[in-house]
Coordinates of C-alpha atoms and ligand atoms in Angstrom, one line a residue:
M82 CA 0.0 0.0 0.2
D83 CA 1.5 3.5 -0.9
L84 CA 0.8 5.6 2.4
L85 CA 1.2 8.9 0.2
L86 CA 3.6 10.0 2.4
K87 CA 6.4 11.3 0.0
D88 CA 7.5 14.6 0.8
K89 CA 5.2 14.9 3.9
V90 CA 7.3 16.6 7.0
I91 CA 6.9 14.9 10.2
L92 CA 8.2 16.2 13.4
I93 CA 9.5 13.2 15.5
S94 CA 10.5 13.9 19.1
G95 CA 12.8 11.3 20.3
G96 CA 13.4 10.2 16.7
A97 CA 16.8 9.2 16.9
K98 CA 16.4 6.0 19.1
G99 CA 14.3 3.1 19.9
I100 CA 10.5 3.5 18.5
G101 CA 11.1 6.9 17.2
A102 CA 14.3 5.8 15.2
A103 CA 12.1 3.0 13.8
I104 CA 9.4 5.7 13.2
S105 CA 11.9 8.0 11.1
K106 CA 13.2 5.1 9.3
G107 CA 10.1 3.8 8.1
L108 CA 9.1 7.4 6.9
I109 CA 12.3 7.8 5.1
E110 CA 11.3 4.4 3.2
E111 CA 8.1 5.9 2.4
G112 CA 9.8 8.8 0.8
G113 CA 8.4 11.1 3.8
I114 CA 11.0 14.1 5.4
P115 CA 11.9 13.3 9.1
V116 CA 12.4 16.1 11.6
I117 CA 14.3 14.4 14.2
I118 CA 14.3 16.2 17.6
D119 CA 16.7 14.1 19.8
P120 CA 20.1 15.4 21.4
S121 CA 21.3 11.9 20.5
P122 CA 24.3 12.0 17.3
E123 CA 22.3 9.0 15.7
G124 CA 19.8 11.3 14.2
E125 CA 22.6 12.2 11.8
K126 CA 23.2 9.0 11.0
I127 CA 19.3 8.2 10.4
L128 CA 19.3 11.1 7.9
M129 CA 22.0 9.6 5.9
L130 CA 19.4 6.7 5.0
A131 CA 17.7 9.4 3.3
N132 CA 20.8 11.2 1.5
G133 CA 20.3 14.0 4.3
K134 CA 16.9 14.9 3.3
G135 CA 15.3 15.9 6.5
L136 CA 16.3 17.9 9.4
H137 CA 18.0 16.6 12.9
I138 CA 17.4 19.3 15.5
P139 CA 19.9 17.8 18.3
I140 CA 18.1 19.3 21.3
R141 CA 16.3 17.8 24.6
L142 CA 12.7 19.2 24.6
E143 CA 12.8 20.9 27.9
Q144 CA 10.9 24.4 27.9
P145 CA 8.3 25.8 25.6
E146 CA 11.0 27.8 23.7
D147 CA 12.9 24.3 22.6
A148 CA 9.7 23.5 20.8
K149 CA 9.0 26.7 19.5
K150 CA 12.5 26.7 17.8
A151 CA 12.1 23.2 16.6
V152 CA 9.0 24.3 14.7
E153 CA 10.5 27.7 13.5
L154 CA 13.6 25.9 11.9
T155 CA 11.3 23.2 10.4
I156 CA 9.4 25.9 8.6
E157 CA 12.4 27.9 7.9
K158 CA 13.7 25.0 5.9
F159 CA 10.7 23.1 4.4
G160 CA 7.9 25.7 4.7
S161 CA 5.2 23.4 5.9
I162 CA 4.5 20.6 8.6
H163 CA 2.3 17.3 7.8
G164 CA 2.2 15.7 10.9
I165 CA 3.6 15.3 14.7
V166 CA 4.9 12.3 16.2
N167 CA 5.1 13.2 20.0
N168 CA 7.4 10.1 21.1
A169 CA 10.1 11.6 23.7
G170 CA 9.9 10.1 27.1
A171 CA 11.2 7.9 29.8
N172 CA 9.7 6.0 32.8
D173 CA 11.4 7.6 35.4
G174 CA 10.3 5.6 38.7
V175 CA 9.0 8.6 40.4
G176 CA 6.4 6.6 42.8
L177 CA 4.6 7.6 46.3
E178 CA 7.1 6.1 48.5
N179 CA 10.2 6.3 46.1
G180 CA 9.1 10.0 45.3
S181 CA 8.3 13.5 46.5
P182 CA 6.1 16.3 45.4
E183 CA 8.5 18.0 43.6
A184 CA 9.8 14.9 41.8
F185 CA 6.4 14.2 40.8
A186 CA 5.9 17.8 39.3
K187 CA 9.1 17.3 37.3
S188 CA 8.3 13.9 35.8
V189 CA 5.0 14.8 34.7
S190 CA 6.5 17.9 33.1
K191 CA 9.4 16.1 31.7
N192 CA 7.1 13.6 30.0
L193 CA 4.2 15.8 29.2
Q194 CA 4.6 19.3 28.4
H195 CA 6.5 19.0 25.3
Y196 CA 3.6 16.9 23.9
Y197 CA 1.5 20.0 24.3
D198 CA 4.1 22.6 23.2
L199 CA 4.9 20.8 20.0
V200 CA 1.7 20.8 18.9
H201 CA 0.5 24.3 20.1
F202 CA 3.4 25.7 17.9
S203 CA 2.7 23.9 14.9
V204 CA -1.2 24.4 14.6
P205 CA -1.2 27.0 12.2
F206 CA 1.0 24.8 10.1
L207 CA -1.1 21.7 10.5
K208 CA -4.3 23.8 9.6
K209 CA -2.6 24.4 6.2
S210 CA -1.9 21.0 5.8
K211 CA -4.8 19.2 7.3
G212 CA -2.0 17.3 9.3
S213 CA -2.0 14.4 11.4
I214 CA -0.9 13.9 15.2
V215 CA 0.2 10.9 16.9
N216 CA 1.0 10.7 20.5
I217 CA 3.0 7.6 22.1
S218 CA 1.5 7.0 25.4
S219 CA 1.9 3.4 27.1
K220 CA -0.2 0.6 28.4
T221 CA 1.0 1.7 32.1
A222 CA -1.7 4.4 31.7
I223 CA -4.4 1.8 31.6
T224 CA -2.7 -1.0 33.7
G225 CA -1.0 0.8 36.5
Q226 CA 2.9 -0.3 37.3
G227 CA 3.6 0.4 40.6
G228 CA 6.3 3.0 41.9
T229 CA 6.0 5.3 38.7
S230 CA 3.3 8.1 39.5
G231 CA 4.7 10.9 37.4
Y232 CA 5.3 8.8 34.4
V233 CA 1.7 7.5 34.4
A234 CA 0.1 10.7 35.3
A235 CA 1.6 11.9 32.0
K236 CA 0.9 8.7 30.0
G237 CA -2.7 8.9 30.9
A238 CA -2.8 12.6 30.0
Q239 CA -1.7 12.1 26.7
L240 CA -4.7 9.8 26.0
A241 CA -7.1 12.5 27.5
L242 CA -5.2 15.2 25.3
T243 CA -5.9 12.7 22.1
R244 CA -9.5 13.0 22.5
E245 CA -9.5 16.6 23.6
W246 CA -7.3 17.6 20.8
A247 CA -9.2 15.5 18.2
V248 CA -12.3 17.4 19.2
E249 CA -10.5 21.0 19.2
L250 CA -9.0 20.5 15.6
L251 CA -11.7 18.6 14.1
P252 CA -12.8 21.9 12.4
Y253 CA -9.5 21.9 10.6
Q254 CA -9.5 18.2 9.4
I255 CA -6.4 17.7 11.9
R256 CA -6.5 14.3 13.0
V257 CA -5.5 13.1 16.2
N258 CA -4.4 9.7 17.3
A259 CA -2.8 7.6 19.9
V260 CA -0.6 4.5 19.9
I261 CA -0.3 2.4 23.1
P262 CA 2.5 0.0 23.3
A263 CA 3.5 -2.3 26.1
E264 CA 6.8 -4.4 25.9
V265 CA 9.2 -3.0 23.0
M266 CA 13.0 -3.6 23.1
T267 CA 14.6 -0.2 22.7
P268 CA 17.8 1.3 24.3
L269 CA 15.4 2.4 27.2
Y270 CA 14.0 -0.7 27.9
E271 CA 17.5 -2.6 27.7
K272 CA 18.8 -0.2 30.4
W273 CA 15.6 -0.9 32.7
L274 CA 16.3 -4.8 32.0
S275 CA 19.9 -4.5 33.0
S276 CA 18.8 -3.0 36.5
F277 CA 17.7 -6.8 37.4
P278 CA 19.9 -9.1 38.6
D279 CA 19.5 -11.7 35.8
P280 CA 18.1 -9.8 32.6
D281 CA 17.5 -13.0 30.5
K282 CA 15.5 -14.4 33.0
K283 CA 13.3 -11.3 33.6
L284 CA 12.9 -10.9 29.7
Q285 CA 11.7 -14.4 29.3
E286 CA 9.0 -13.7 31.9
I287 CA 7.9 -10.6 30.7
S288 CA 7.8 -12.5 26.9
N289 CA 5.7 -15.2 28.7
R290 CA 3.0 -12.9 29.6
I291 CA 2.7 -11.5 26.0
P292 CA -0.4 -13.4 24.5
L293 CA 0.5 -13.3 21.0
G294 CA 3.5 -15.0 20.1
K295 CA 5.1 -15.0 23.7
R296 CA 7.4 -12.2 22.4
M297 CA 8.2 -8.4 22.6
T298 CA 6.6 -5.9 20.2
T299 CA 9.2 -4.8 17.7
P300 CA 9.9 -1.1 17.4
E301 CA 9.1 -1.4 13.7
E302 CA 5.6 -2.9 14.4
I303 CA 5.0 0.2 16.7
A304 CA 6.2 2.6 13.5
S305 CA 4.0 0.7 11.0
T306 CA 1.2 1.8 12.9
V307 CA 2.1 5.1 13.5
L308 CA 3.2 5.9 9.8
F309 CA -0.4 4.4 9.0
L310 CA -2.0 7.0 11.3
L311 CA 0.1 9.6 9.7
S312 CA -1.1 8.8 6.3
E313 CA -4.0 9.8 4.6
K314 CA -5.1 6.4 4.2
S315 CA -6.3 6.5 7.9
A316 CA -8.3 9.7 6.9
H317 CA -11.5 8.9 8.8
T318 CA -9.9 7.8 12.0
T319 CA -9.5 10.2 14.9
G320 CA -9.6 10.5 18.6
Q321 CA -8.5 6.8 18.7
H322 CA -6.3 4.8 21.3
I323 CA -4.7 2.2 19.5
Y324 CA -2.9 -0.7 21.1
V325 CA -0.2 -2.4 19.8
D326 CA 1.0 -5.0 22.2
G327 CA 0.3 -8.4 21.1
G328 CA -2.9 -8.5 23.3
Y329 CA -0.8 -7.4 26.6
T330 CA -3.4 -5.2 27.8
H331 CA -7.0 -6.8 27.0
L332 CA -6.2 -10.6 26.7
D333 CA -5.9 -12.7 29.4
R334 CA -2.3 -13.1 30.2
A335 CA -2.6 -16.4 31.7
L336 CA -3.4 -18.0 28.4
Ligands
NAP533 P1 14.4 5.4 24.2 O1 15.0 4.0 23.8 O2 14.9 5.9 25.5 O3 14.4 6.5 22.6 C1 14.1 7.8 23.2 C2 14.6 8.6 22.5 O4 14.1 10.0 22.8 C3 16.4 8.9 23.0 O5 17.1 9.1 22.2 C4 16.4 9.9 23.9 O6 17.4 10.8 24.1 C5 15.0 11.0 23.5 N1 14.8 11.6 24.1 C6 14.1 11.9 25.8 N2 13.8 12.9 26.2 C7 13.6 13.7 25.0 C8 13.2 15.0 25.0 N3 12.6 15.8 26.3 N4 13.3 15.9 24.2 C9 14.0 15.1 22.9 N5 14.3 13.8 22.7 C10 14.2 13.1 24.2 O7 12.8 5.2 24.7 P2 11.6 4.4 23.8 O8 11.8 2.9 24.6 O9 11.8 4.1 22.5 O10 10.6 5.0 24.0 C11 10.0 6.1 23.4 C12 8.1 6.0 23.8 O11 7.4 5.1 23.6 C13 8.2 6.9 24.9 O12 7.2 7.8 25.2 C14 7.9 5.9 26.1 O13 7.4 6.0 26.9 C15 6.9 4.8 25.2 N6 6.9 3.6 25.3 C16 7.8 2.5 25.3 C17 7.8 1.2 25.5 C18 9.0 0.3 25.5 O14 8.5 -0.6 25.8 N7 9.8 0.8 25.0 C19 6.5 0.8 26.3 C20 5.5 1.8 26.5 C21 5.6 3.1 26.1 P3 18.3 10.2 25.7 O15 18.7 9.1 25.5 O16 19.4 10.9 25.3 O17 17.4 10.6 26.7

């Protein structure tokens, strides 16, 4: 299927590693133009796959000015924005007992604020292109995880904002959807696994609980769904929360 993403300019926060990198590479395969907003130098290497077509903005989105700058640089270079993938984030383990009110506020802000900022500054351009927004959330927003209140609050808010923005942006034909992963092998996930005394055993335990195929979801499988949601091929899909998780969240994990 041709996703009709050729020459479409898509902002991808955290687009240099893990799930974001798979989205950037998938977009390049479709002939699209990724704008990779990520501090990692891996961003440059990904752009080489596109013969330099695209833009790497090597910053960490922290303050609203960062998102504003990313949007300005994109418009300066390409003149338009056709889509946004809000993806950057990290499960930072700020819980009730292992946290503090200050650490909670910081964790929520770190994982949520830039989702709003990128969309806020892009709306004028998305109105012109009738663009598409995809928010990457997490199954932890639905299932809970324990010990990570800040991250989960942000992930839940991203799902609420998906519906809220889908409504607010309806008049402009801008679509907004969320993709919800559960267990995906990425640099972030590997780091988390390595915190266990026997990472291989832990990985086996987790994989055994994933109903479809007893395996982790690949970053490319998340990317395929994201690219479809960015594409005009999903032109009548908005406000949806789409689980790409091998049945982890809804099917009986004892199966
Ligand atoms: P990852 O392997 O850490 O890759 C994320 C990339 O984003 C990294 O290059 C990271 O840079 C960058 N980044 C982080 N914060 C940023 C910011 N504020 N501005 C710009 N770049 C930033 O993470 P991932 O596992 O692919 O996760 C991507 C998304 O999927 C996250 O929203 C996460 O919550 C969600 N998710 C992942 C899983 C999973 O199993 N992996 C499950 C559910 C949901 P640094 O490495 O320098 O920080």
